[in-house]
JSON list of C-alpha atoms in Angstrom, two decimals:
[
{"chain": "A", "resi": 1, "resn": "MET", "atom": "CA", "xyz": [-12.29, -19.49, 13.26]},
{"chain": "A", "resi": 2, "resn": "LEU", "atom": "CA", "xyz": [-10.37, -19.46, 9.97]},
{"chain": "A", "resi": 3, "resn": "ALA", "atom": "CA", "xyz": [-9.92, -23.00, 8.61]},
{"chain": "A", "resi": 4, "resn": "LEU", "atom": "CA", "xyz": [-7.11, -23.83, 6.20]},
{"chain": "A", "resi": 5, "resn": "THR", "atom": "CA", "xyz": [-9.59, -25.97, 4.24]},
{"chain": "A", "resi": 6, "resn": "GLN", "atom": "CA", "xyz": [-11.15, -22.70, 3.08]},
{"chain": "A", "resi": 7, "resn": "ILE", "atom": "CA", "xyz": [-7.94, -21.79, 1.25]},
{"chain": "A", "resi": 8, "resn": "SER", "atom": "CA", "xyz": [-8.37, -22.84, -2.38]},
{"chain": "A", "resi": 9, "resn": "TYR", "atom": "CA", "xyz": [-7.39, -21.09, -5.59]},
{"chain": "A", "resi": 10, "resn": "THR", "atom": "CA", "xyz": [-9.47, -20.14, -8.61]},
{"chain": "A", "resi": 11, "resn": "ALA", "atom": "CA", "xyz": [-8.37, -18.67, -11.94]},
{"chain": "A", "resi": 12, "resn": "ILE", "atom": "CA", "xyz": [-9.14, -15.19, -10.57]},
{"chain": "A", "resi": 13, "resn": "ASP", "atom": "CA", "xyz": [-6.95, -15.91, -7.53]},
{"chain": "A", "resi": 14, "resn": "PHE", "atom": "CA", "xyz": [-4.02, -16.81, -9.77]},
{"chain": "A", "resi": 15, "resn": "LEU", "atom": "CA", "xyz": [-4.52, -13.54, -11.68]},
{"chain": "A", "resi": 16, "resn": "SER", "atom": "CA", "xyz": [-4.50, -11.70, -8.34]},
{"chain": "A", "resi": 17, "resn": "LEU", "atom": "CA", "xyz": [-1.32, -13.57, -7.34]},
{"chain": "A", "resi": 18, "resn": "ALA", "atom": "CA", "xyz": [0.35, -12.40, -10.54]},
{"chain": "A", "resi": 19, "resn": "ILE", "atom": "CA", "xyz": [-0.66, -8.79, -9.79]},
{"chain": "A", "resi": 20, "resn": "VAL", "atom": "CA", "xyz": [0.74, -9.03, -6.24]},
{"chain": "A", "resi": 21, "resn": "LEU", "atom": "CA", "xyz": [3.95, -10.65, -7.50]},
{"chain": "A", "resi": 22, "resn": "ILE", "atom": "CA", "xyz": [4.57, -7.94, -10.10]},
{"chain": "A", "resi": 23, "resn": "GLY", "atom": "CA", "xyz": [3.71, -5.17, -7.64]},
{"chain": "A", "resi": 24, "resn": "THR", "atom": "CA", "xyz": [6.13, -6.64, -5.11]},
{"chain": "A", "resi": 25, "resn": "LEU", "atom": "CA", "xyz": [8.85, -7.00, -7.73]},
{"chain": "A", "resi": 26, "resn": "VAL", "atom": "CA", "xyz": [8.43, -3.37, -8.79]},
{"chain": "A", "resi": 27, "resn": "GLN", "atom": "CA", "xyz": [8.42, -2.04, -5.20]},
{"chain": "A", "resi": 28, "resn": "ALA", "atom": "CA", "xyz": [11.54, -4.00, -4.27]},
{"chain": "A", "resi": 29, "resn": "ARG", "atom": "CA", "xyz": [13.42, -2.74, -7.35]},
{"chain": "A", "resi": 30, "resn": "VAL", "atom": "CA", "xyz": [12.37, 0.89, -7.80]},
{"chain": "A", "resi": 31, "resn": "GLY", "atom": "CA", "xyz": [11.06, 1.84, -4.35]},
{"chain": "A", "resi": 32, "resn": "ILE", "atom": "CA", "xyz": [7.41, 2.49, -5.27]},
{"chain": "A", "resi": 33, "resn": "GLY", "atom": "CA", "xyz": [4.69, 0.56, -7.01]},
{"chain": "A", "resi": 34, "resn": "PHE", "atom": "CA", "xyz": [3.22, -2.14, -4.76]},
{"chain": "A", "resi": 35, "resn": "ALA", "atom": "CA", "xyz": [0.14, -0.27, -3.53]},
{"chain": "A", "resi": 36, "resn": "LEU", "atom": "CA", "xyz": [-0.17, 2.01, -6.57]},
{"chain": "A", "resi": 37, "resn": "LEU", "atom": "CA", "xyz": [0.02, -0.95, -8.95]},
{"chain": "A", "resi": 38, "resn": "SER", "atom": "CA", "xyz": [-1.61, -3.76, -6.96]},
{"chain": "A", "resi": 39, "resn": "ALA", "atom": "CA", "xyz": [-4.32, -2.08, -4.88]},
{"chain": "A", "resi": 40, "resn": "PRO", "atom": "CA", "xyz": [-6.52, -0.63, -7.67]},
{"chain": "A", "resi": 41, "resn": "ALA", "atom": "CA", "xyz": [-6.25, -3.75, -9.84]},
{"chain": "A", "resi": 42, "resn": "LEU", "atom": "CA", "xyz": [-7.12, -6.01, -6.91]},
{"chain": "A", "resi": 43, "resn": "PHE", "atom": "CA", "xyz": [-9.97, -3.70, -5.83]},
{"chain": "A", "resi": 44, "resn": "ILE", "atom": "CA", "xyz": [-11.50, -4.04, -9.30]},
{"chain": "A", "resi": 45, "resn": "ILE", "atom": "CA", "xyz": [-11.30, -7.85, -8.96]},
{"chain": "A", "resi": 46, "resn": "ASN", "atom": "CA", "xyz": [-12.60, -7.99, -5.37]},
{"chain": "A", "resi": 47, "resn": "GLU", "atom": "CA", "xyz": [-13.43, -5.00, -3.18]},
{"chain": "A", "resi": 48, "resn": "ASN", "atom": "CA", "xyz": [-12.43, -6.95, -0.03]},
{"chain": "A", "resi": 49, "resn": "TYR", "atom": "CA", "xyz": [-8.76, -6.66, -0.99]},
{"chain": "A", "resi": 50, "resn": "MET", "atom": "CA", "xyz": [-8.79, -3.05, 0.16]},
{"chain": "A", "resi": 51, "resn": "PRO", "atom": "CA", "xyz": [-7.68, -1.87, 2.62]},
{"chain": "A", "resi": 52, "resn": "GLY", "atom": "CA", "xyz": [-6.86, -4.71, 5.07]},
{"chain": "A", "resi": 53, "resn": "PRO", "atom": "CA", "xyz": [-5.21, -7.37, 2.88]},
{"chain": "A", "resi": 54, "resn": "ILE", "atom": "CA", "xyz": [-3.18, -4.79, 0.91]},
{"chain": "A", "resi": 55, "resn": "LEU", "atom": "CA", "xyz": [-1.96, -3.22, 4.16]},
{"chain": "A", "resi": 56, "resn": "MET", "atom": "CA", "xyz": [-0.93, -6.60, 5.59]},
{"chain": "A", "resi": 57, "resn": "LEU", "atom": "CA", "xyz": [0.83, -7.64, 2.38]},
{"chain": "A", "resi": 58, "resn": "GLY", "atom": "CA", "xyz": [2.60, -4.27, 2.24]},
{"chain": "A", "resi": 59, "resn": "PHE", "atom": "CA", "xyz": [3.77, -4.72, 5.82]},
{"chain": "A", "resi": 60, "resn": "LEU", "atom": "CA", "xyz": [5.10, -8.19, 4.99]},
{"chain": "A", "resi": 61, "resn": "LEU", "atom": "CA", "xyz": [7.06, -6.71, 2.08]},
{"chain": "A", "resi": 62, "resn": "SER", "atom": "CA", "xyz": [8.55, -4.02, 4.36]},
{"chain": "A", "resi": 63, "resn": "LEU", "atom": "CA", "xyz": [9.47, -6.70, 6.88]},
{"chain": "A", "resi": 64, "resn": "LEU", "atom": "CA", "xyz": [11.15, -8.85, 4.23]},
{"chain": "A", "resi": 65, "resn": "MET", "atom": "CA", "xyz": [13.14, -5.86, 2.98]},
{"chain": "A", "resi": 66, "resn": "TYR", "atom": "CA", "xyz": [14.27, -5.03, 6.51]},
{"chain": "A", "resi": 67, "resn": "LEU", "atom": "CA", "xyz": [15.18, -8.60, 7.52]},
{"chain": "A", "resi": 68, "resn": "ASN", "atom": "CA", "xyz": [17.14, -9.25, 4.33]},
{"chain": "A", "resi": 69, "resn": "GLU", "atom": "CA", "xyz": [18.85, -5.87, 3.97]},
{"chain": "A", "resi": 70, "resn": "LYS", "atom": "CA", "xyz": [19.08, -4.87, 7.68]},
{"chain": "A", "resi": 71, "resn": "PRO", "atom": "CA", "xyz": [19.40, -1.12, 7.03]},
{"chain": "A", "resi": 72, "resn": "SER", "atom": "CA", "xyz": [19.78, 1.35, 9.88]},
{"chain": "A", "resi": 73, "resn": "LEU", "atom": "CA", "xyz": [16.32, 2.83, 10.33]},
{"chain": "A", "resi": 74, "resn": "GLU", "atom": "CA", "xyz": [15.73, 6.60, 10.47]},
{"chain": "A", "resi": 75, "resn": "MET", "atom": "CA", "xyz": [13.58, 6.38, 13.63]},
{"chain": "A", "resi": 76, "resn": "THR", "atom": "CA", "xyz": [14.37, 9.77, 15.18]},
{"chain": "A", "resi": 77, "resn": "SER", "atom": "CA", "xyz": [13.80, 11.86, 12.07]},
{"chain": "A", "resi": 78, "resn": "VAL", "atom": "CA", "xyz": [10.56, 10.14, 11.04]},
{"chain": "A", "resi": 79, "resn": "LEU", "atom": "CA", "xyz": [9.06, 9.79, 14.55]},
{"chain": "A", "resi": 80, "resn": "PRO", "atom": "CA", "xyz": [6.74, 12.85, 14.24]},
{"chain": "A", "resi": 81, "resn": "ALA", "atom": "CA", "xyz": [5.17, 11.29, 11.15]},
{"chain": "A", "resi": 82, "resn": "ILE", "atom": "CA", "xyz": [4.75, 7.92, 12.87]},
{"chain": "A", "resi": 83, "resn": "LEU", "atom": "CA", "xyz": [3.00, 9.53, 15.87]},
{"chain": "A", "resi": 84, "resn": "ALA", "atom": "CA", "xyz": [0.76, 11.61, 13.58]},
{"chain": "A", "resi": 85, "resn": "ARG", "atom": "CA", "xyz": [-0.21, 8.46, 11.70]},
{"chain": "A", "resi": 86, "resn": "ILE", "atom": "CA", "xyz": [-2.16, 7.22, 14.74]},
{"chain": "A", "resi": 87, "resn": "PRO", "atom": "CA", "xyz": [-4.94, 9.89, 14.68]},
{"chain": "A", "resi": 88, "resn": "GLY", "atom": "CA", "xyz": [-4.83, 9.87, 10.87]},
{"chain": "A", "resi": 89, "resn": "SER", "atom": "CA", "xyz": [-5.44, 6.12, 10.83]},
{"chain": "A", "resi": 90, "resn": "TRP", "atom": "CA", "xyz": [-8.25, 6.43, 13.36]},
{"chain": "A", "resi": 91, "resn": "CYS", "atom": "CA", "xyz": [-9.97, 9.07, 11.20]},
{"chain": "A", "resi": 92, "resn": "GLY", "atom": "CA", "xyz": [-9.61, 6.63, 8.31]},
{"chain": "A", "resi": 93, "resn": "VAL", "atom": "CA", "xyz": [-11.29, 3.86, 10.31]},
{"chain": "A", "resi": 94, "resn": "LEU", "atom": "CA", "xyz": [-14.20, 6.17, 11.19]},
{"chain": "A", "resi": 95, "resn": "THR", "atom": "CA", "xyz": [-14.55, 7.10, 7.52]},
{"chain": "A", "resi": 96, "resn": "LEU", "atom": "CA", "xyz": [-14.72, 3.42, 6.51]},
{"chain": "A", "resi": 97, "resn": "ALA", "atom": "CA", "xyz": [-17.39, 2.80, 9.13]},
{"chain": "A", "resi": 98, "resn": "TYR", "atom": "CA", "xyz": [-19.78, 5.53, 8.03]},
{"chain": "A", "resi": 99, "resn": "ILE", "atom": "CA", "xyz": [-19.61, 5.91, 4.25]},
{"chain": "A", "resi": 100, "resn": "PRO", "atom": "CA", "xyz": [-21.48, 3.64, 1.76]},
{"chain": "A", "resi": 101, "resn": "GLN", "atom": "CA", "xyz": [-19.61, 1.26, -0.54]},
{"chain": "A", "resi": 102, "resn": "TRP", "atom": "CA", "xyz": [-20.13, 3.35, -3.68]},
{"chain": "A", "resi": 103, "resn": "LEU", "atom": "CA", "xyz": [-18.77, 6.47, -1.99]},
{"chain": "A", "resi": 104, "resn": "LEU", "atom": "CA", "xyz": [-15.77, 4.51, -0.70]},
{"chain": "A", "resi": 105, "resn": "GLY", "atom": "CA", "xyz": [-15.01, 3.58, -4.30]},
{"chain": "A", "resi": 106, "resn": "VAL", "atom": "CA", "xyz": [-15.21, 7.25, -5.31]},
{"chain": "A", "resi": 107, "resn": "VAL", "atom": "CA", "xyz": [-12.83, 8.19, -2.47]},
{"chain": "A", "resi": 108, "resn": "ILE", "atom": "CA", "xyz": [-10.41, 5.45, -3.55]},
{"chain": "A", "resi": 109, "resn": "GLY", "atom": "CA", "xyz": [-10.55, 6.54, -7.18]},
{"chain": "A", "resi": 110, "resn": "ILE", "atom": "CA", "xyz": [-9.92, 10.19, -6.35]},
{"chain": "A", "resi": 111, "resn": "SER", "atom": "CA", "xyz": [-7.13, 9.21, -3.92]},
{"chain": "A", "resi": 112, "resn": "LEU", "atom": "CA", "xyz": [-5.47, 7.21, -6.68]},
{"chain": "A", "resi": 113, "resn": "LEU", "atom": "CA", "xyz": [-5.59, 10.19, -9.03]},
{"chain": "A", "resi": 114, "resn": "VAL", "atom": "CA", "xyz": [-4.10, 12.42, -6.33]},
{"chain": "A", "resi": 115, "resn": "ALA", "atom": "CA", "xyz": [-1.43, 9.81, -5.53]},
{"chain": "A", "resi": 116, "resn": "SER", "atom": "CA", "xyz": [-0.46, 9.57, -9.20]},
{"chain": "A", "resi": 117, "resn": "LEU", "atom": "CA", "xyz": [-0.26, 13.38, -9.44]},
{"chain": "A", "resi": 118, "resn": "VAL", "atom": "CA", "xyz": [1.79, 13.67, -6.23]},
{"chain": "A", "resi": 119, "resn": "THR", "atom": "CA", "xyz": [4.21, 10.97, -7.37]},
{"chain": "A", "resi": 120, "resn": "SER", "atom": "CA", "xyz": [4.74, 12.59, -10.77]},
{"chain": "A", "resi": 121, "resn": "VAL", "atom": "CA", "xyz": [5.38, 16.18, -9.62]},
{"chain": "A", "resi": 122, "resn": "ARG", "atom": "CA", "xyz": [8.97, 17.33, -9.63]},
{"chain": "A", "resi": 123, "resn": "THR", "atom": "CA", "xyz": [8.74, 19.85, -6.80]},
{"chain": "A", "resi": 124, "resn": "SER", "atom": "CA", "xyz": [9.36, 18.83, -3.20]},
{"chain": "A", "resi": 125, "resn": "ILE", "atom": "CA", "xyz": [8.16, 19.99, 0.21]},
{"chain": "A", "resi": 126, "resn": "THR", "atom": "CA", "xyz": [10.64, 21.17, 2.83]},
{"chain": "A", "resi": 127, "resn": "LEU", "atom": "CA", "xyz": [11.41, 18.41, 5.32]},
{"chain": "A", "resi": 128, "resn": "THR", "atom": "CA", "xyz": [10.41, 20.05, 8.61]},
{"chain": "A", "resi": 129, "resn": "ARG", "atom": "CA", "xyz": [8.78, 18.69, 11.78]},
{"chain": "A", "resi": 130, "resn": "PRO", "atom": "CA", "xyz": [5.37, 20.36, 11.08]},
{"chain": "A", "resi": 131, "resn": "ASN", "atom": "CA", "xyz": [5.38, 18.98, 7.54]},
{"chain": "A", "resi": 132, "resn": "LEU", "atom": "CA", "xyz": [6.27, 15.53, 8.87]},
{"chain": "A", "resi": 133, "resn": "VAL", "atom": "CA", "xyz": [3.25, 15.69, 11.19]},
{"chain": "A", "resi": 134, "resn": "ILE", "atom": "CA", "xyz": [0.93, 16.76, 8.38]},
{"chain": "A", "resi": 135, "resn": "ALA", "atom": "CA", "xyz": [2.29, 14.13, 5.97]},
{"chain": "A", "resi": 136, "resn": "GLY", "atom": "CA", "xyz": [2.11, 11.42, 8.65]},
{"chain": "A", "resi": 137, "resn": "PHE", "atom": "CA", "xyz": [-1.53, 12.24, 9.42]},
{"chain": "A", "resi": 138, "resn": "LEU", "atom": "CA", "xyz": [-2.56, 12.34, 5.75]},
{"chain": "A", "resi": 139, "resn": "SER", "atom": "CA", "xyz": [-0.60, 9.17, 4.99]},
{"chain": "A", "resi": 140, "resn": "GLY", "atom": "CA", "xyz": [-2.27, 7.40, 7.92]},
{"chain": "A", "resi": 141, "resn": "PHE", "atom": "CA", "xyz": [-5.73, 8.49, 6.77]},
{"chain": "A", "resi": 142, "resn": "SER", "atom": "CA", "xyz": [-5.15, 7.64, 3.10]},
{"chain": "A", "resi": 143, "resn": "GLY", "atom": "CA", "xyz": [-3.32, 4.42, 3.93]},
{"chain": "A", "resi": 144, "resn": "THR", "atom": "CA", "xyz": [-6.13, 3.18, 6.17]},
{"chain": "A", "resi": 145, "resn": "VAL", "atom": "CA", "xyz": [-8.95, 4.08, 3.78]},
{"chain": "A", "resi": 146, "resn": "THR", "atom": "CA", "xyz": [-7.30, 3.18, 0.47]},
{"chain": "A", "resi": 147, "resn": "SER", "atom": "CA", "xyz": [-4.13, 1.26, 1.54]},
{"chain": "A", "resi": 148, "resn": "ILE", "atom": "CA", "xyz": [-2.13, 3.86, -0.47]},
{"chain": "A", "resi": 149, "resn": "GLY", "atom": "CA", "xyz": [-0.24, 6.20, 1.84]},
{"chain": "A", "resi": 150, "resn": "GLY", "atom": "CA", "xyz": [3.23, 6.19, 0.32]},
{"chain": "A", "resi": 151, "resn": "PRO", "atom": "CA", "xyz": [3.12, 9.05, -2.24]},
{"chain": "A", "resi": 152, "resn": "ILE", "atom": "CA", "xyz": [2.48, 11.71, 0.42]},
{"chain": "A", "resi": 153, "resn": "MET", "atom": "CA", "xyz": [5.55, 10.69, 2.45]},
{"chain": "A", "resi": 154, "resn": "ALA", "atom": "CA", "xyz": [7.62, 10.18, -0.70]},
{"chain": "A", "resi": 155, "resn": "LEU", "atom": "CA", "xyz": [6.90, 13.75, -1.79]},
{"chain": "A", "resi": 156, "resn": "LEU", "atom": "CA", "xyz": [8.26, 15.03, 1.52]},
{"chain": "A", "resi": 157, "resn": "TYR", "atom": "CA", "xyz": [11.53, 13.12, 1.01]},
{"chain": "A", "resi": 158, "resn": "LYS", "atom": "CA", "xyz": [11.86, 13.90, -2.69]},
{"chain": "A", "resi": 159, "resn": "ALA", "atom": "CA", "xyz": [14.82, 16.26, -2.16]},
{"chain": "A", "resi": 160, "resn": "GLN", "atom": "CA", "xyz": [16.68, 13.81, 0.10]},
{"chain": "A", "resi": 161, "resn": "THR", "atom": "CA", "xyz": [19.24, 11.26, -1.05]},
{"chain": "A", "resi": 162, "resn": "PRO", "atom": "CA", "xyz": [17.85, 7.88, -2.17]},
{"chain": "A", "resi": 163, "resn": "ASP", "atom": "CA", "xyz": [19.50, 6.16, 0.81]},
{"chain": "A", "resi": 164, "resn": "VAL", "atom": "CA", "xyz": [17.94, 8.54, 3.36]},
{"chain": "A", "resi": 165, "resn": "THR", "atom": "CA", "xyz": [14.55, 8.33, 1.66]},
{"chain": "A", "resi": 166, "resn": "ARG", "atom": "CA", "xyz": [14.58, 4.54, 1.52]},
{"chain": "A", "resi": 167, "resn": "LYS", "atom": "CA", "xyz": [15.52, 4.16, 5.20]},
{"chain": "A", "resi": 168, "resn": "ALA", "atom": "CA", "xyz": [13.00, 6.77, 6.39]},
{"chain": "A", "resi": 169, "resn": "LEU", "atom": "CA", "xyz": [10.10, 5.36, 4.39]},
{"chain": "A", "resi": 170, "resn": "LEU", "atom": "CA", "xyz": [10.94, 1.79, 5.36]},
{"chain": "A", "resi": 171, "resn": "CYS", "atom": "CA", "xyz": [10.92, 2.81, 9.03]},
{"chain": "A", "resi": 172, "resn": "PHE", "atom": "CA", "xyz": [7.65, 4.74, 8.61]},
{"chain": "A", "resi": 173, "resn": "PHE", "atom": "CA", "xyz": [5.81, 1.84, 7.03]},
{"chain": "A", "resi": 174, "resn": "LEU", "atom": "CA", "xyz": [7.43, -0.88, 9.12]},
{"chain": "A", "resi": 175, "resn": "ILE", "atom": "CA", "xyz": [6.15, 0.79, 12.29]},
{"chain": "A", "resi": 176, "resn": "GLY", "atom": "CA", "xyz": [3.20, 2.77, 10.94]},
{"chain": "A", "resi": 177, "resn": "THR", "atom": "CA", "xyz": [1.38, 0.13, 8.88]},
{"chain": "A", "resi": 178, "resn": "PRO", "atom": "CA", "xyz": [0.67, -2.14, 11.89]},
{"chain": "A", "resi": 179, "resn": "ILE", "atom": "CA", "xyz": [-1.05, 0.88, 13.50]},
{"chain": "A", "resi": 180, "resn": "SER", "atom": "CA", "xyz": [-3.57, 1.01, 10.66]},
{"chain": "A", "resi": 181, "resn": "ILE", "atom": "CA", "xyz": [-4.02, -2.77, 10.70]},
{"chain": "A", "resi": 182, "resn": "MET", "atom": "CA", "xyz": [-4.55, -2.85, 14.48]},
{"chain": "A", "resi": 183, "resn": "LEU", "atom": "CA", "xyz": [-7.14, -0.04, 14.36]},
{"chain": "A", "resi": 184, "resn": "LEU", "atom": "CA", "xyz": [-8.99, -1.81, 11.53]},
{"chain": "A", "resi": 185, "resn": "VAL", "atom": "CA", "xyz": [-9.09, -5.03, 13.56]},
{"chain": "A", "resi": 186, "resn": "VAL", "atom": "CA", "xyz": [-10.26, -3.24, 16.73]},
{"chain": "A", "resi": 187, "resn": "ALA", "atom": "CA", "xyz": [-13.00, -1.46, 14.78]},
{"chain": "A", "resi": 188, "resn": "ASP", "atom": "CA", "xyz": [-14.10, -4.80, 13.22]},
{"chain": "A", "resi": 189, "resn": "GLY", "atom": "CA", "xyz": [-13.02, -3.58, 9.80]},
{"chain": "A", "resi": 190, "resn": "MET", "atom": "CA", "xyz": [-11.53, -6.93, 8.77]},
{"chain": "A", "resi": 191, "resn": "ASN", "atom": "CA", "xyz": [-13.93, -9.70, 7.78]},
{"chain": "A", "resi": 192, "resn": "GLN", "atom": "CA", "xyz": [-13.04, -13.36, 7.33]},
{"chain": "A", "resi": 193, "resn": "GLU", "atom": "CA", "xyz": [-12.75, -13.05, 3.55]},
{"chain": "A", "resi": 194, "resn": "ALA", "atom": "CA", "xyz": [-10.10, -10.35, 4.02]},
{"chain": "A", "resi": 195, "resn": "TYR", "atom": "CA", "xyz": [-7.95, -12.73, 6.07]},
{"chain": "A", "resi": 196, "resn": "ILE", "atom": "CA", "xyz": [-8.42, -15.50, 3.50]},
{"chain": "A", "resi": 197, "resn": "LEU", "atom": "CA", "xyz": [-7.42, -13.19, 0.64]},
{"chain": "A", "resi": 198, "resn": "CYS", "atom": "CA", "xyz": [-4.32, -12.11, 2.56]},
{"chain": "A", "resi": 199, "resn": "ILE", "atom": "CA", "xyz": [-3.22, -15.70, 3.17]},
{"chain": "A", "resi": 200, "resn": "LYS", "atom": "CA", "xyz": [-3.81, -16.57, -0.49]},
{"chain": "A", "resi": 201, "resn": "MET", "atom": "CA", "xyz": [-1.64, -13.68, -1.67]},
{"chain": "A", "resi": 202, "resn": "LEU", "atom": "CA", "xyz": [1.28, -14.28, 0.72]},
{"chain": "A", "resi": 203, "resn": "PRO", "atom": "CA", "xyz": [3.17, -16.45, -1.84]},
{"chain": "A", "resi": 204, "resn": "GLY", "atom": "CA", "xyz": [3.01, -13.57, -4.34]},
{"chain": "A", "resi": 205, "resn": "VAL", "atom": "CA", "xyz": [4.86, -11.23, -1.94]},
{"chain": "A", "resi": 206, "resn": "ILE", "atom": "CA", "xyz": [7.46, -13.80, -0.91]},
{"chain": "A", "resi": 207, "resn": "ILE", "atom": "CA", "xyz": [8.18, -15.01, -4.46]},
{"chain": "A", "resi": 208, "resn": "GLY", "atom": "CA", "xyz": [8.09, -11.48, -5.90]},
{"chain": "A", "resi": 209, "resn": "TYR", "atom": "CA", "xyz": [10.57, -10.18, -3.35]},
{"chain": "A", "resi": 210, "resn": "HIS", "atom": "CA", "xyz": [13.06, -12.98, -3.96]},
{"chain": "A", "resi": 211, "resn": "LEU", "atom": "CA", "xyz": [12.70, -12.63, -7.75]},
{"chain": "A", "resi": 212, "resn": "SER", "atom": "CA", "xyz": [13.55, -8.93, -7.40]},
{"chain": "A", "resi": 213, "resn": "ARG", "atom": "CA", "xyz": [17.09, -9.91, -6.44]},
{"chain": "A", "resi": 214, "resn": "PHE", "atom": "CA", "xyz": [17.75, -11.32, -9.93]},
{"chain": "A", "resi": 215, "resn": "LYS", "atom": "CA", "xyz": [19.01, -8.50, -12.15]},
{"chain": "A", "resi": 216, "resn": "TRP", "atom": "CA", "xyz": [17.98, -10.29, -15.34]},
{"chain": "A", "resi": 217, "resn": "LEU", "atom": "CA", "xyz": [14.33, -9.75, -14.35]},
{"chain": "A", "resi": 218, "resn": "ALA", "atom": "CA", "xyz": [14.75, -5.97, -14.37]},
{"chain": "A", "resi": 219, "resn": "PHE", "atom": "CA", "xyz": [12.83, -5.73, -17.66]},
{"chain": "A", "resi": 220, "resn": "ILE", "atom": "CA", "xyz": [9.64, -6.74, -15.80]},
{"chain": "A", "resi": 221, "resn": "ALA", "atom": "CA", "xyz": [9.70, -3.61, -13.64]},
{"chain": "A", "resi": 222, "resn": "PRO", "atom": "CA", "xyz": [7.88, -0.80, -15.50]},
{"chain": "A", "resi": 223, "resn": "SER", "atom": "CA", "xyz": [9.06, 2.78, -15.38]},
{"chain": "A", "resi": 224, "resn": "ARG", "atom": "CA", "xyz": [7.55, 5.28, -12.93]},
{"chain": "A", "resi": 225, "resn": "LYS", "atom": "CA", "xyz": [5.64, 6.90, -15.81]},
{"chain": "A", "resi": 226, "resn": "THR", "atom": "CA", "xyz": [4.12, 3.53, -16.71]},
{"chain": "A", "resi": 227, "resn": "ILE", "atom": "CA", "xyz": [3.13, 2.94, -13.08]},
{"chain": "A", "resi": 228, "resn": "MET", "atom": "CA", "xyz": [1.47, 6.35, -12.95]},
{"chain": "A", "resi": 229, "resn": "ALA", "atom": "CA", "xyz": [-0.36, 5.72, -16.23]},
{"chain": "A", "resi": 230, "resn": "LEU", "atom": "CA", "xyz": [-1.66, 2.35, -15.03]},
{"chain": "A", "resi": 231, "resn": "SER", "atom": "CA", "xyz": [-2.72, 3.88, -11.70]},
{"chain": "A", "resi": 232, "resn": "THR", "atom": "CA", "xyz": [-4.60, 6.66, -13.49]},
{"chain": "A", "resi": 233, "resn": "ILE", "atom": "CA", "xyz": [-6.42, 4.18, -15.75]},
{"chain": "A", "resi": 234, "resn": "SER", "atom": "CA", "xyz": [-7.33, 2.05, -12.72]},
{"chain": "A", "resi": 235, "resn": "ALA", "atom": "CA", "xyz": [-8.60, 5.15, -10.88]},
{"chain": "A", "resi": 236, "resn": "VAL", "atom": "CA", "xyz": [-10.92, 6.03, -13.77]},
{"chain": "A", "resi": 237, "resn": "VAL", "atom": "CA", "xyz": [-12.25, 2.43, -13.90]},
{"chain": "A", "resi": 238, "resn": "ILE", "atom": "CA", "xyz": [-12.88, 2.44, -10.14]},
{"chain": "A", "resi": 239, "resn": "LEU", "atom": "CA", "xyz": [-14.65, 5.82, -10.34]},
{"chain": "A", "resi": 240, "resn": "LEU", "atom": "CA", "xyz": [-16.91, 4.66, -13.17]},
{"chain": "A", "resi": 241, "resn": "LYS", "atom": "CA", "xyz": [-17.67, 1.38, -11.38]},
{"chain": "A", "resi": 242, "resn": "SER", "atom": "CA", "xyz": [-18.48, 3.16, -8.11]},
{"chain": "A", "resi": 243, "resn": "LEU", "atom": "CA", "xyz": [-20.66, 5.84, -9.72]},
{"chain": "A", "resi": 244, "resn": "SER", "atom": "CA", "xyz": [-22.64, 3.12, -11.50]},
{"chain": "A", "resi": 245, "resn": "MET", "atom": "CA", "xyz": [-23.56, 1.71, -8.04]},
{"chain": "A", "resi": 246, "resn": "ILE", "atom": "CA", "xyz": [-25.50, 4.85, -7.05]},
{"chain": "A", "resi": 247, "resn": "THR", "atom": "CA", "xyz": [-29.19, 4.07, -6.76]}
]
């Protein structure tokens, strides 16, 4: 049973809070950045941040955005991707259960490099039902293993208007992220420390989201190129750290 007396903050926790707050602020302002910016940095600090706590914090951010903005969700158009996320997430859970910690780090590092590349490319994929299914499956797998599933779906909607993209992705993650979380819980992929870390970081999401509504804080949000550069650096650090664990 999780006791609230176990919730105490250290200097490292406050650093993690700052990372979550900035990642939330960036995501709320420019549409990407929370997982790409926060997940690798938090993984370097404590491997238990990924994937469970990052997924739960990302879901909270999606929920806050929906409750405060109340957009009309693109349920019908994105439904194939949501359904395909279920088997993708389950494959991700199986992967987490059977690969060693060092190899998981390698997978996360490579996934980050791929995510950075996907986010930076200028070409787009045609938005068709088969492509939605493929993207939903891959996003579910990547999101469950690494907590970073957004770039794949974002690439599919790259040619759409910002309003359509925002509504579709919000719907996908608002409904799809709990699928990954539920499968992780059922497969016993969430330990007590993961829940504690999530509770500790909740203020960072809440404060970061509300700060994003102040235009004078826009200078804090880095450009997409900066986000990609930071993600790439983090990916290299994670790869080196994971490869050093091979015995």
